[in-house]
mmCIF file of C-alpha atoms in Angstrom:
data_model
loop_
_atom_site.group_PDB
_atom_site.id
_atom_site.type_symbol
_atom_site.label_atom_id
_atom_site.label_comp_id
_atom_site.label_asym_id
_atom_site.label_seq_id
_atom_site.Cartn_x
_atom_site.Cartn_y
_atom_site.Cartn_z
ATOM 1 C CA MET A 1 -9.369 68.432 -35.680
ATOM 2 C CA ALA A 2 -10.044 65.342 -37.635
ATOM 3 C CA SER A 3 -13.295 63.139 -37.600
ATOM 4 C CA ILE A 4 -13.777 60.035 -38.977
ATOM 5 C CA ARG A 5 -17.034 59.321 -40.501
ATOM 6 C CA ARG A 6 -18.201 55.703 -40.835
ATOM 7 C CA THR A 7 -19.440 54.520 -44.062
ATOM 8 C CA LEU A 8 -22.636 53.201 -43.314
ATOM 9 C CA SER A 9 -25.016 54.834 -41.600
ATOM 10 C CA PRO A 10 -25.094 54.019 -37.518
ATOM 11 C CA TYR A 11 -28.521 53.450 -37.300
ATOM 12 C CA HIS A 12 -28.696 51.047 -40.751
ATOM 13 C CA ASP A 13 -31.378 48.538 -40.089
ATOM 14 C CA ARG A 14 -29.481 44.895 -38.936
ATOM 15 C CA SER A 15 -30.536 42.004 -36.872
ATOM 16 C CA HIS A 16 -30.393 42.057 -32.989
ATOM 17 C CA GLN A 17 -30.251 39.025 -30.710
ATOM 18 C CA ASN A 18 -32.835 40.649 -28.220
ATOM 19 C CA GLY A 19 -35.538 40.632 -30.527
ATOM 20 C CA GLY A 20 -35.869 44.125 -31.998
ATOM 21 C CA ASN A 21 -34.476 47.936 -33.120
ATOM 22 C CA THR A 22 -34.466 49.519 -29.799
ATOM 23 C CA SER A 23 -31.728 51.710 -30.126
ATOM 24 C CA PRO A 24 -31.630 55.180 -29.289
ATOM 25 C CA PHE A 25 -30.139 55.591 -33.154
ATOM 26 C CA SER A 26 -32.415 53.374 -34.735
ATOM 27 C CA LEU A 27 -35.706 54.690 -36.720
ATOM 28 C CA ASN A 28 -37.604 52.742 -35.287
ATOM 29 C CA SER A 29 -37.403 53.787 -31.639
ATOM 30 C CA PRO A 30 -39.791 55.572 -30.068
ATOM 31 C CA SER A 31 -38.219 59.194 -30.927
ATOM 32 C CA HIS A 32 -37.911 58.689 -34.534
ATOM 33 C CA LYS A 33 -41.108 56.541 -35.499
ATOM 34 C CA LEU A 34 -43.260 58.368 -37.581
ATOM 35 C CA ASN A 35 -47.162 58.344 -37.673
ATOM 36 C CA SER A 36 -48.263 55.155 -39.529
ATOM 37 C CA THR A 37 -50.877 57.064 -41.164
ATOM 38 C CA THR A 38 -48.262 59.109 -42.480
ATOM 39 C CA ARG A 39 -47.365 58.827 -46.277
ATOM 40 C CA PHE A 40 -45.547 61.761 -47.178
ATOM 41 C CA ALA A 41 -43.312 63.960 -44.772
ATOM 42 C CA SER A 42 -43.495 67.737 -44.767
ATOM 43 C CA PRO A 43 -40.219 69.868 -45.333
ATOM 44 C CA LEU A 44 -40.118 71.012 -41.862
ATOM 45 C CA SER A 45 -39.905 67.749 -40.861
ATOM 46 C CA THR A 46 -37.501 66.280 -43.509
ATOM 47 C CA PHE A 47 -35.439 69.010 -42.744
ATOM 48 C CA GLY A 48 -35.333 68.206 -38.791
ATOM 49 C CA VAL A 49 -34.453 64.681 -39.508
ATOM 50 C CA GLY A 50 -31.587 65.646 -41.649
ATOM 51 C CA VAL A 51 -30.301 68.191 -38.986
ATOM 52 C CA ARG A 52 -30.592 65.225 -36.437
ATOM 53 C CA ARG A 53 -28.782 62.702 -38.558
ATOM 54 C CA PHE A 54 -25.972 65.068 -39.310
ATOM 55 C CA ILE A 55 -25.446 65.556 -35.417
ATOM 56 C CA GLY A 56 -25.748 62.005 -34.803
ATOM 57 C CA GLY A 57 -22.822 61.282 -37.282
ATOM 58 C CA PHE A 58 -20.258 64.292 -36.239
ATOM 59 C CA LEU A 59 -21.058 62.884 -32.681
ATOM 60 C CA LEU A 60 -20.188 59.311 -33.778
ATOM 61 C CA GLY A 61 -17.075 60.200 -35.658
ATOM 62 C CA LEU A 62 -15.634 61.743 -32.518
ATOM 63 C CA ALA A 63 -15.755 58.570 -30.874
ATOM 64 C CA PRO A 64 -12.654 56.562 -30.586
ATOM 65 C CA PHE A 65 -12.867 53.852 -33.518
ATOM 66 C CA GLY A 66 -12.830 50.006 -32.220
ATOM 67 C CA GLU A 67 -13.703 50.764 -28.527
ATOM 68 C CA PHE A 68 -17.275 51.671 -29.247
ATOM 69 C CA GLU A 69 -19.729 49.361 -27.446
ATOM 70 C CA ASP A 70 -22.766 48.794 -29.508
ATOM 71 C CA VAL A 71 -25.328 48.258 -27.262
ATOM 72 C CA LYS A 72 -27.365 46.304 -29.863
ATOM 73 C CA SER A 73 -24.775 43.499 -29.759
ATOM 74 C CA ARG A 74 -25.166 42.613 -25.982
ATOM 75 C CA ASP A 75 -27.492 39.990 -25.266
ATOM 76 C CA PHE A 76 -29.722 40.273 -22.086
ATOM 77 C CA SER A 77 -32.202 37.338 -22.540
ATOM 78 C CA PHE A 78 -33.172 35.595 -19.683
ATOM 79 C CA GLU A 79 -34.864 33.229 -21.055
ATOM 80 C CA VAL A 80 -35.110 29.868 -19.208
ATOM 81 C CA ASN A 81 -35.805 27.548 -22.255
ATOM 82 C CA HIS A 82 -32.749 29.094 -24.504
ATOM 83 C CA PRO A 83 -29.845 29.433 -22.154
ATOM 84 C CA PRO A 84 -27.031 31.619 -23.395
ATOM 85 C CA ILE A 85 -24.028 30.088 -25.235
ATOM 86 C CA LEU A 86 -20.910 30.550 -24.016
ATOM 87 C CA ASP A 87 -18.269 31.290 -26.732
ATOM 88 C CA VAL A 88 -14.720 30.317 -25.344
ATOM 89 C CA LYS A 89 -12.387 32.234 -27.599
ATOM 90 C CA GLU A 90 -9.083 30.914 -25.684
ATOM 91 C CA ASP A 91 -8.407 27.006 -25.589
ATOM 92 C CA ILE A 92 -7.286 25.770 -22.284
ATOM 93 C CA VAL A 93 -4.931 22.611 -22.297
ATOM 94 C CA VAL A 94 -4.435 20.759 -19.040
ATOM 95 C CA LYS A 95 -0.595 20.046 -18.851
ATOM 96 C CA LYS A 96 -0.179 17.637 -16.090
ATOM 97 C CA VAL A 97 -2.302 16.070 -13.302
ATOM 98 C CA GLU A 98 -0.369 15.443 -10.000
ATOM 99 C CA LEU A 99 -2.140 12.925 -7.265
ATOM 100 C CA ALA A 100 -0.680 14.037 -4.144
ATOM 101 C CA VAL A 101 -1.605 12.852 -0.353
ATOM 102 C CA GLU A 102 -2.316 15.849 2.281
ATOM 103 C CA LYS A 103 -0.141 15.338 5.348
ATOM 104 C CA ARG A 104 -1.641 16.841 8.022
ATOM 105 C CA GLU A 105 0.033 17.560 11.122
ATOM 106 C CA ASN A 106 -0.288 15.490 14.383
ATOM 107 C CA VAL A 107 -2.252 11.918 12.481
ATOM 108 C CA LYS A 108 -0.478 9.212 11.886
ATOM 109 C CA GLU A 109 -0.389 7.479 8.344
ATOM 110 C CA ARG A 110 -2.751 4.265 8.211
ATOM 111 C CA PHE A 111 -1.334 1.309 6.113
ATOM 112 C CA ASP A 112 -3.750 -1.493 6.183
ATOM 113 C CA TYR A 113 -0.560 -3.978 4.746
ATOM 114 C CA VAL A 114 1.170 -5.559 7.230
ATOM 115 C CA ALA A 115 3.938 -8.249 6.566
ATOM 116 C CA ARG A 116 4.028 -11.306 8.704
ATOM 117 C CA LYS A 117 5.273 -14.514 8.268
ATOM 118 C CA GLN A 118 2.933 -17.537 6.867
ATOM 119 C CA LEU A 119 1.250 -19.876 9.522
ATOM 120 C CA ILE A 120 1.302 -23.385 8.100
ATOM 121 C CA VAL A 121 -0.811 -25.502 10.166
ATOM 122 C CA VAL A 122 -1.029 -29.265 9.852
ATOM 123 C CA THR A 123 -4.085 -30.998 11.349
ATOM 124 C CA PRO A 124 -4.682 -34.945 10.881
ATOM 125 C CA THR A 125 -8.408 -36.381 11.092
ATOM 126 C CA TYR A 126 -9.986 -39.054 10.943
ATOM 127 C CA ASN A 127 -13.758 -40.375 11.031
ATOM 128 C CA ARG A 128 -15.436 -40.157 14.517
ATOM 129 C CA ALA A 129 -18.402 -39.121 15.961
ATOM 130 C CA LEU A 130 -17.135 -35.629 16.710
ATOM 131 C CA GLN A 131 -15.085 -34.887 13.981
ATOM 132 C CA ALA A 132 -17.194 -31.933 12.618
ATOM 133 C CA PHE A 133 -17.318 -30.740 15.789
ATOM 134 C CA TYR A 134 -13.730 -30.600 16.045
ATOM 135 C CA LEU A 135 -12.979 -29.154 12.821
ATOM 136 C CA ASN A 136 -15.136 -26.450 13.066
ATOM 137 C CA ARG A 137 -13.974 -25.506 16.232
ATOM 138 C CA LEU A 138 -10.524 -25.393 15.006
ATOM 139 C CA GLY A 139 -11.264 -23.732 12.048
ATOM 140 C CA GLN A 140 -13.251 -20.805 13.860
ATOM 141 C CA VAL A 141 -10.218 -20.080 15.974
ATOM 142 C CA LEU A 142 -7.976 -19.923 12.947
ATOM 143 C CA ARG A 143 -10.517 -17.870 10.720
ATOM 144 C CA LEU A 144 -9.752 -14.999 13.655
ATOM 145 C CA VAL A 145 -5.980 -15.572 12.925
ATOM 146 C CA PRO A 146 -4.738 -12.673 11.010
ATOM 147 C CA PRO A 147 -3.740 -13.900 7.224
ATOM 148 C CA PRO A 148 -1.415 -15.507 5.550
ATOM 149 C CA VAL A 149 -2.640 -18.878 7.218
ATOM 150 C CA LEU A 150 -2.273 -22.379 5.521
ATOM 151 C CA TRP A 151 -4.785 -25.069 6.992
ATOM 152 C CA ILE A 152 -3.128 -28.345 5.640
ATOM 153 C CA VAL A 153 -5.868 -30.804 6.444
ATOM 154 C CA VAL A 154 -4.755 -34.988 5.688
ATOM 155 C CA GLU A 155 -7.258 -37.771 6.048
ATOM 156 C CA MET A 156 -6.455 -41.222 5.497
ATOM 157 C CA ASN A 157 -7.247 -43.615 2.111
ATOM 158 C CA ALA A 158 -9.769 -40.967 0.719
ATOM 159 C CA ALA A 159 -10.907 -37.424 0.898
ATOM 160 C CA SER A 160 -14.438 -36.962 2.170
ATOM 161 C CA THR A 161 -16.945 -34.459 0.910
ATOM 162 C CA GLU A 162 -17.864 -33.453 4.602
ATOM 163 C CA THR A 163 -14.701 -32.685 5.328
ATOM 164 C CA ALA A 164 -14.285 -30.554 1.851
ATOM 165 C CA ASP A 165 -17.389 -28.792 2.785
ATOM 166 C CA ILE A 166 -16.349 -28.053 5.910
ATOM 167 C CA LEU A 167 -13.122 -26.566 4.787
ATOM 168 C CA ARG A 168 -14.803 -24.871 1.767
ATOM 169 C CA GLY A 169 -17.174 -22.745 4.042
ATOM 170 C CA MET A 170 -14.524 -21.666 6.650
ATOM 171 C CA GLY A 171 -13.544 -18.938 4.082
ATOM 172 C CA ILE A 172 -9.960 -19.525 4.971
ATOM 173 C CA MET A 173 -6.494 -20.606 2.674
ATOM 174 C CA TYR A 174 -6.522 -24.599 2.637
ATOM 175 C CA GLN A 175 -5.007 -27.796 1.443
ATOM 176 C CA HIS A 176 -6.948 -31.002 1.379
ATOM 177 C CA LEU A 177 -4.560 -34.086 1.186
ATOM 178 C CA VAL A 178 -5.099 -37.521 1.386
ATOM 179 C CA CYS A 179 -2.596 -40.029 2.991
ATOM 180 C CA THR A 180 -2.793 -43.070 0.965
ATOM 181 C CA LYS A 181 -0.287 -45.654 3.299
ATOM 182 C CA ASN A 182 -1.487 -49.213 4.262
ATOM 183 C CA LEU A 183 -1.297 -49.279 7.692
ATOM 184 C CA THR A 184 -1.214 -52.192 9.956
ATOM 185 C CA ASN A 185 -1.296 -50.583 12.816
ATOM 186 C CA MET A 186 -3.848 -47.624 13.386
ATOM 187 C CA LYS A 187 -1.651 -45.768 16.304
ATOM 188 C CA ASP A 188 0.640 -44.468 13.365
ATOM 189 C CA ARG A 189 -2.020 -42.552 11.736
ATOM 190 C CA GLY A 190 -1.204 -39.865 12.696
ATOM 191 C CA VAL A 191 2.654 -40.108 12.354
ATOM 192 C CA HIS A 192 2.088 -40.734 8.448
ATOM 193 C CA GLN A 193 -0.729 -38.134 8.047
ATOM 194 C CA ARG A 194 1.999 -35.836 9.088
ATOM 195 C CA ASN A 195 4.601 -36.890 6.981
ATOM 196 C CA ARG A 196 2.296 -36.362 4.104
ATOM 197 C CA ALA A 197 1.886 -33.177 4.869
ATOM 198 C CA LEU A 198 5.748 -32.581 5.583
ATOM 199 C CA GLU A 199 6.447 -33.976 1.633
ATOM 200 C CA HIS A 200 3.819 -31.616 0.005
ATOM 201 C CA ILE A 201 5.568 -28.730 2.242
ATOM 202 C CA GLU A 202 9.067 -29.615 0.986
ATOM 203 C CA HIS A 203 7.721 -30.499 -2.564
ATOM 204 C CA HIS A 204 6.345 -27.120 -3.148
ATOM 205 C CA LYS A 205 8.739 -25.246 -0.629
ATOM 206 C CA LEU A 206 6.006 -23.805 1.404
ATOM 207 C CA ASN A 207 7.729 -20.697 2.988
ATOM 208 C CA GLY A 208 6.039 -20.421 6.650
ATOM 209 C CA ILE A 209 6.259 -21.512 10.229
ATOM 210 C CA VAL A 210 4.826 -25.140 10.449
ATOM 211 C CA TYR A 211 2.246 -26.322 13.003
ATOM 212 C CA PHE A 212 1.146 -29.683 14.192
ATOM 213 C CA ALA A 213 -2.459 -29.006 15.448
ATOM 214 C CA ASP A 214 -4.491 -31.921 16.091
ATOM 215 C CA ASP A 215 -8.177 -31.484 15.840
ATOM 216 C CA ASP A 216 -9.296 -32.265 19.271
ATOM 217 C CA ASN A 217 -6.646 -30.111 21.224
ATOM 218 C CA ILE A 218 -7.461 -26.375 22.367
ATOM 219 C CA TYR A 219 -6.079 -23.350 21.608
ATOM 220 C CA SER A 220 -5.914 -19.923 21.936
ATOM 221 C CA LEU A 221 -5.559 -16.885 19.716
ATOM 222 C CA GLU A 222 -2.646 -15.718 21.667
ATOM 223 C CA LEU A 223 -0.726 -19.075 20.576
ATOM 224 C CA PHE A 224 -1.015 -18.061 16.896
ATOM 225 C CA GLU A 225 0.555 -14.712 17.418
ATOM 226 C CA THR A 226 3.247 -15.944 19.063
ATOM 227 C CA LEU A 227 4.392 -18.516 16.583
ATOM 228 C CA ARG A 228 5.229 -15.764 13.695
ATOM 229 C CA GLU A 229 8.203 -14.502 16.502
ATOM 230 C CA ILE A 230 9.702 -18.209 15.849
ATOM 231 C CA SER A 231 12.610 -17.773 13.669
ATOM 232 C CA ARG A 232 14.583 -21.473 13.817
ATOM 233 C CA PHE A 233 12.710 -23.892 16.327
ATOM 234 C CA GLY A 234 10.187 -22.692 19.035
ATOM 235 C CA THR A 235 8.578 -24.629 22.052
ATOM 236 C CA TRP A 236 6.571 -23.628 25.201
ATOM 237 C CA PRO A 237 4.501 -25.729 27.721
ATOM 238 C CA VAL A 238 1.460 -27.704 27.124
ATOM 239 C CA ALA A 239 -1.278 -28.004 29.852
ATOM 240 C CA MET A 240 -2.046 -32.236 29.689
ATOM 241 C CA LEU A 241 -4.349 -34.477 31.670
ATOM 242 C CA ALA A 242 -2.747 -37.195 33.079
ATOM 243 C CA GLN A 243 -3.317 -40.659 32.264
ATOM 244 C CA SER A 244 -5.588 -41.271 35.356
ATOM 245 C CA LYS A 245 -7.760 -38.129 33.682
ATOM 246 C CA ASN A 246 -7.756 -36.671 37.713
ATOM 247 C CA LYS A 247 -5.119 -34.231 37.797
ATOM 248 C CA ALA A 248 -3.420 -31.708 34.903
ATOM 249 C CA VAL A 249 0.377 -31.474 34.444
ATOM 250 C CA LEU A 250 2.755 -29.755 32.369
ATOM 251 C CA GLU A 251 4.929 -31.181 29.994
ATOM 252 C CA GLY A 252 7.509 -28.551 27.903
ATOM 253 C CA PRO A 253 10.177 -26.666 28.440
ATOM 254 C CA VAL A 254 11.402 -24.629 31.735
ATOM 255 C CA CYS A 255 12.809 -21.515 30.713
ATOM 256 C CA ASN A 256 14.928 -18.741 31.531
ATOM 257 C CA GLY A 257 13.595 -15.644 29.659
ATOM 258 C CA SER A 258 13.675 -16.983 25.900
ATOM 259 C CA HIS A 259 16.505 -19.712 26.989
ATOM 260 C CA VAL A 260 15.406 -23.106 27.325
ATOM 261 C CA ILE A 261 17.037 -24.544 30.353
ATOM 262 C CA GLY A 262 15.211 -27.632 31.424
ATOM 263 C CA TRP A 263 12.253 -29.582 31.018
ATOM 264 C CA HIS A 264 8.636 -30.135 32.863
ATOM 265 C CA THR A 265 7.857 -34.061 33.065
ATOM 266 C CA ASN A 266 5.716 -36.443 35.467
ATOM 267 C CA GLU A 267 5.671 -39.506 33.193
ATOM 268 C CA LYS A 268 8.252 -42.079 34.471
ATOM 269 C CA SER A 269 7.837 -43.946 30.937
ATOM 270 C CA LYS A 270 8.960 -41.102 29.281
ATOM 271 C CA ARG A 271 11.672 -39.645 31.200
ATOM 272 C CA LEU A 272 14.234 -41.571 28.817
ATOM 273 C CA ARG A 273 13.208 -38.686 26.081
ATOM 274 C CA ARG A 274 15.707 -36.004 24.860
ATOM 275 C CA PHE A 275 12.999 -33.534 24.555
ATOM 276 C CA HIS A 276 9.912 -33.456 26.816
ATOM 277 C CA VAL A 277 7.800 -31.461 24.295
ATOM 278 C CA ASP A 278 3.984 -32.630 23.133
ATOM 279 C CA MET A 279 3.138 -32.598 19.761
ATOM 280 C CA SER A 280 1.287 -29.466 19.903
ATOM 281 C CA GLY A 281 3.968 -27.777 21.908
ATOM 282 C CA PHE A 282 6.453 -26.590 19.126
ATOM 283 C CA ALA A 283 6.612 -25.202 16.078
ATOM 284 C CA PHE A 284 9.571 -24.631 13.245
ATOM 285 C CA ASN A 285 10.908 -22.518 10.369
ATOM 286 C CA SER A 286 9.488 -24.822 7.241
ATOM 287 C CA THR A 287 12.957 -24.096 5.087
ATOM 288 C CA ILE A 288 14.622 -26.380 7.554
ATOM 289 C CA LEU A 289 12.865 -28.962 5.601
ATOM 290 C CA TRP A 290 13.960 -28.114 2.060
ATOM 291 C CA ASP A 291 16.931 -25.878 2.407
ATOM 292 C CA PRO A 292 18.931 -27.260 5.469
ATOM 293 C CA LYS A 293 22.111 -25.486 3.952
ATOM 294 C CA ARG A 294 20.706 -22.422 5.039
ATOM 295 C CA TRP A 295 20.937 -23.659 8.725
ATOM 296 C CA LYS A 296 24.014 -25.408 8.299
ATOM 297 C CA LYS A 297 22.868 -28.842 8.594
ATOM 298 C CA PRO A 298 25.136 -31.627 7.959
ATOM 299 C CA THR A 299 22.825 -33.769 6.030
ATOM 300 C CA SER A 300 20.041 -33.186 3.680
ATOM 301 C CA ALA A 301 18.331 -36.188 4.600
ATOM 302 C CA LEU A 302 14.459 -36.187 4.410
ATOM 303 C CA ILE A 303 13.031 -35.104 7.769
ATOM 304 C CA ARG A 304 10.064 -37.204 8.740
ATOM 305 C CA GLN A 305 8.185 -38.602 11.805
ATOM 306 C CA LEU A 306 9.272 -42.198 12.636
ATOM 307 C CA ASP A 307 6.682 -45.340 13.082
ATOM 308 C CA THR A 308 9.472 -47.402 14.397
ATOM 309 C CA VAL A 309 9.887 -46.067 17.683
ATOM 310 C CA LYS A 310 7.962 -46.515 20.888
ATOM 311 C CA GLU A 311 4.340 -44.254 21.333
ATOM 312 C CA GLY A 312 4.916 -41.114 22.997
ATOM 313 C CA PHE A 313 8.763 -40.951 21.144
ATOM 314 C CA GLN A 314 7.511 -39.616 17.969
ATOM 315 C CA GLU A 315 7.909 -36.139 19.065
ATOM 316 C CA THR A 316 11.384 -36.268 20.399
ATOM 317 C CA THR A 317 13.208 -38.062 17.597
ATOM 318 C CA PHE A 318 11.176 -35.389 15.141
ATOM 319 C CA ILE A 319 12.889 -32.590 16.924
ATOM 320 C CA GLU A 320 16.298 -34.352 17.077
ATOM 321 C CA GLN A 321 16.203 -33.894 13.700
ATOM 322 C CA LEU A 322 15.405 -30.166 13.546
ATOM 323 C CA VAL A 323 17.959 -28.849 16.309
ATOM 324 C CA GLU A 324 20.908 -30.174 18.046
ATOM 325 C CA ASP A 325 20.572 -29.040 21.827
ATOM 326 C CA GLU A 326 18.428 -26.528 23.551
ATOM 327 C CA SER A 327 20.936 -23.479 22.469
ATOM 328 C CA GLN A 328 18.934 -23.721 19.180
ATOM 329 C CA MET A 329 15.518 -23.503 20.389
ATOM 330 C CA GLU A 330 13.464 -20.406 21.082
ATOM 331 C CA GLY A 331 10.894 -20.751 24.517
ATOM 332 C CA THR A 332 7.529 -18.580 24.124
ATOM 333 C CA PRO A 333 6.347 -16.638 25.460
ATOM 334 C CA PHE A 334 9.039 -14.820 27.214
ATOM 335 C CA GLY A 335 10.038 -17.263 30.747
ATOM 336 C CA CYS A 336 7.596 -20.097 29.379
ATOM 337 C CA SER A 337 5.129 -18.487 31.989
ATOM 338 C CA LYS A 338 1.549 -18.956 30.030
ATOM 339 C CA ILE A 339 -0.182 -21.846 28.940
ATOM 340 C CA MET A 340 -1.506 -21.071 25.102
ATOM 341 C CA ASN A 341 -3.096 -24.713 24.084
ATOM 342 C CA TRP A 342 -4.602 -27.543 26.273
ATOM 343 C CA HIS A 343 -4.313 -31.310 25.606
ATOM 344 C CA LEU A 344 -6.956 -32.895 27.123
ATOM 345 C CA HIS A 345 -8.007 -35.759 25.346
ATOM 346 C CA LEU A 346 -11.599 -35.974 27.089
ATOM 347 C CA GLU A 347 -13.360 -37.962 24.145
ATOM 348 C CA ALA A 348 -14.531 -41.263 25.316
ATOM 349 C CA HIS A 349 -13.467 -44.457 23.480
ATOM 350 C CA GLU A 350 -16.388 -45.616 20.868
ATOM 351 C CA LEU A 351 -18.360 -42.796 21.391
ATOM 352 C CA GLY A 352 -21.692 -42.907 19.373
ATOM 353 C CA TYR A 353 -24.579 -40.546 18.865
ATOM 354 C CA PRO A 354 -27.693 -41.145 21.040
ATOM 355 C CA ARG A 355 -30.132 -43.992 20.162
ATOM 356 C CA GLY A 356 -32.909 -43.387 17.641
ATOM 357 C CA TRP A 357 -30.084 -41.143 15.834
ATOM 358 C CA SER A 358 -29.527 -42.366 12.381
ATOM 359 C CA LEU A 359 -25.403 -41.566 11.043
ATOM 360 C CA GLN A 360 -25.791 -41.058 7.329
ATOM 361 C CA LYS A 361 -22.003 -40.394 7.007
ATOM 362 C CA ASN A 362 -18.908 -39.994 8.893
ATOM 363 C CA LEU A 363 -19.272 -36.260 10.162
ATOM 364 C CA GLY A 364 -22.877 -35.642 10.717
ATOM 365 C CA ALA A 365 -25.740 -37.039 12.459
ATOM 366 C CA ILE A 366 -29.569 -36.716 11.873
ATOM 367 C CA LEU A 367 -32.622 -36.352 14.512
ATOM 368 C CA PRO A 368 -35.254 -38.497 14.039
ATOM 369 C CA ILE A 369 -38.687 -36.993 13.218
ATOM 370 C CA GLU A 370 -41.333 -38.396 15.651
#
């Protein structure tokens, strides 16, 4: 049997990571350590050492070359201050990272984004004692309406800083406009303010459902949710106070499902109107203003409210520019059986603040300090 003998002695002195030569083949091991006082070895002890060297070398030669595990090369250190160093011999390459959405059974997927039609709410306003109250009340309602909502507020002559502060504090998207038309009759103020908003919508081609919401009316959230269901022109009944203010009346459509088949009216002076609708009782698609071909309108004339007609006829003359007849209208909600907004006009004429209060500007009053 052939034997393989290493050229270097297996117990040759070399460095170790574990702090010393404690191998059983080392001369410094307890079995080979000489007496520290002995300087010369006897012939018998020398012979014994030689025999042990021969046997150790012979056994080492019989071991398979390359598979012998040197105990001295292993690190058994457990020192806290010197953690073992990892020797990575193979490169790790991350080829591709994929992001996946885990789909679980019986769990509905949630999407935060919902496509909705934009609502364009037009509100004319003017200086009076309860102006701040009305604007804040309407603004708080619009804050609860899911976006997108654009609130267009129109003032006369100049934009007041007080109105601007209210609009900024609402946290909704708004446009603050000014109507600079010189008026001889203040009754036509709202007509020209709405026309200023229509001009803005047409010029910028704003896409959405246009709704005229005066600041002194009362609105439900259901109304604004219903507006997004309108395709071309939608209308609904409005609760109003009679001129005597001692009873409530309805003004608006009578519907069979969503088809308009008639009108509620109780005022003799307005029975000659083509459409008996309150200004807050209808809404329409803004594309009618700047894209008439889409709705097959024969003329491209500007659609505006008229100040040349009698009071109370602005609504019907304006609607006649949007639709031809009831067949192009959508009654809402189904059956027109709900009241979703109220036109009350409870404000007294020339209402002022209590005596002693000082009115510094048009929207706020200060209680005197006693």
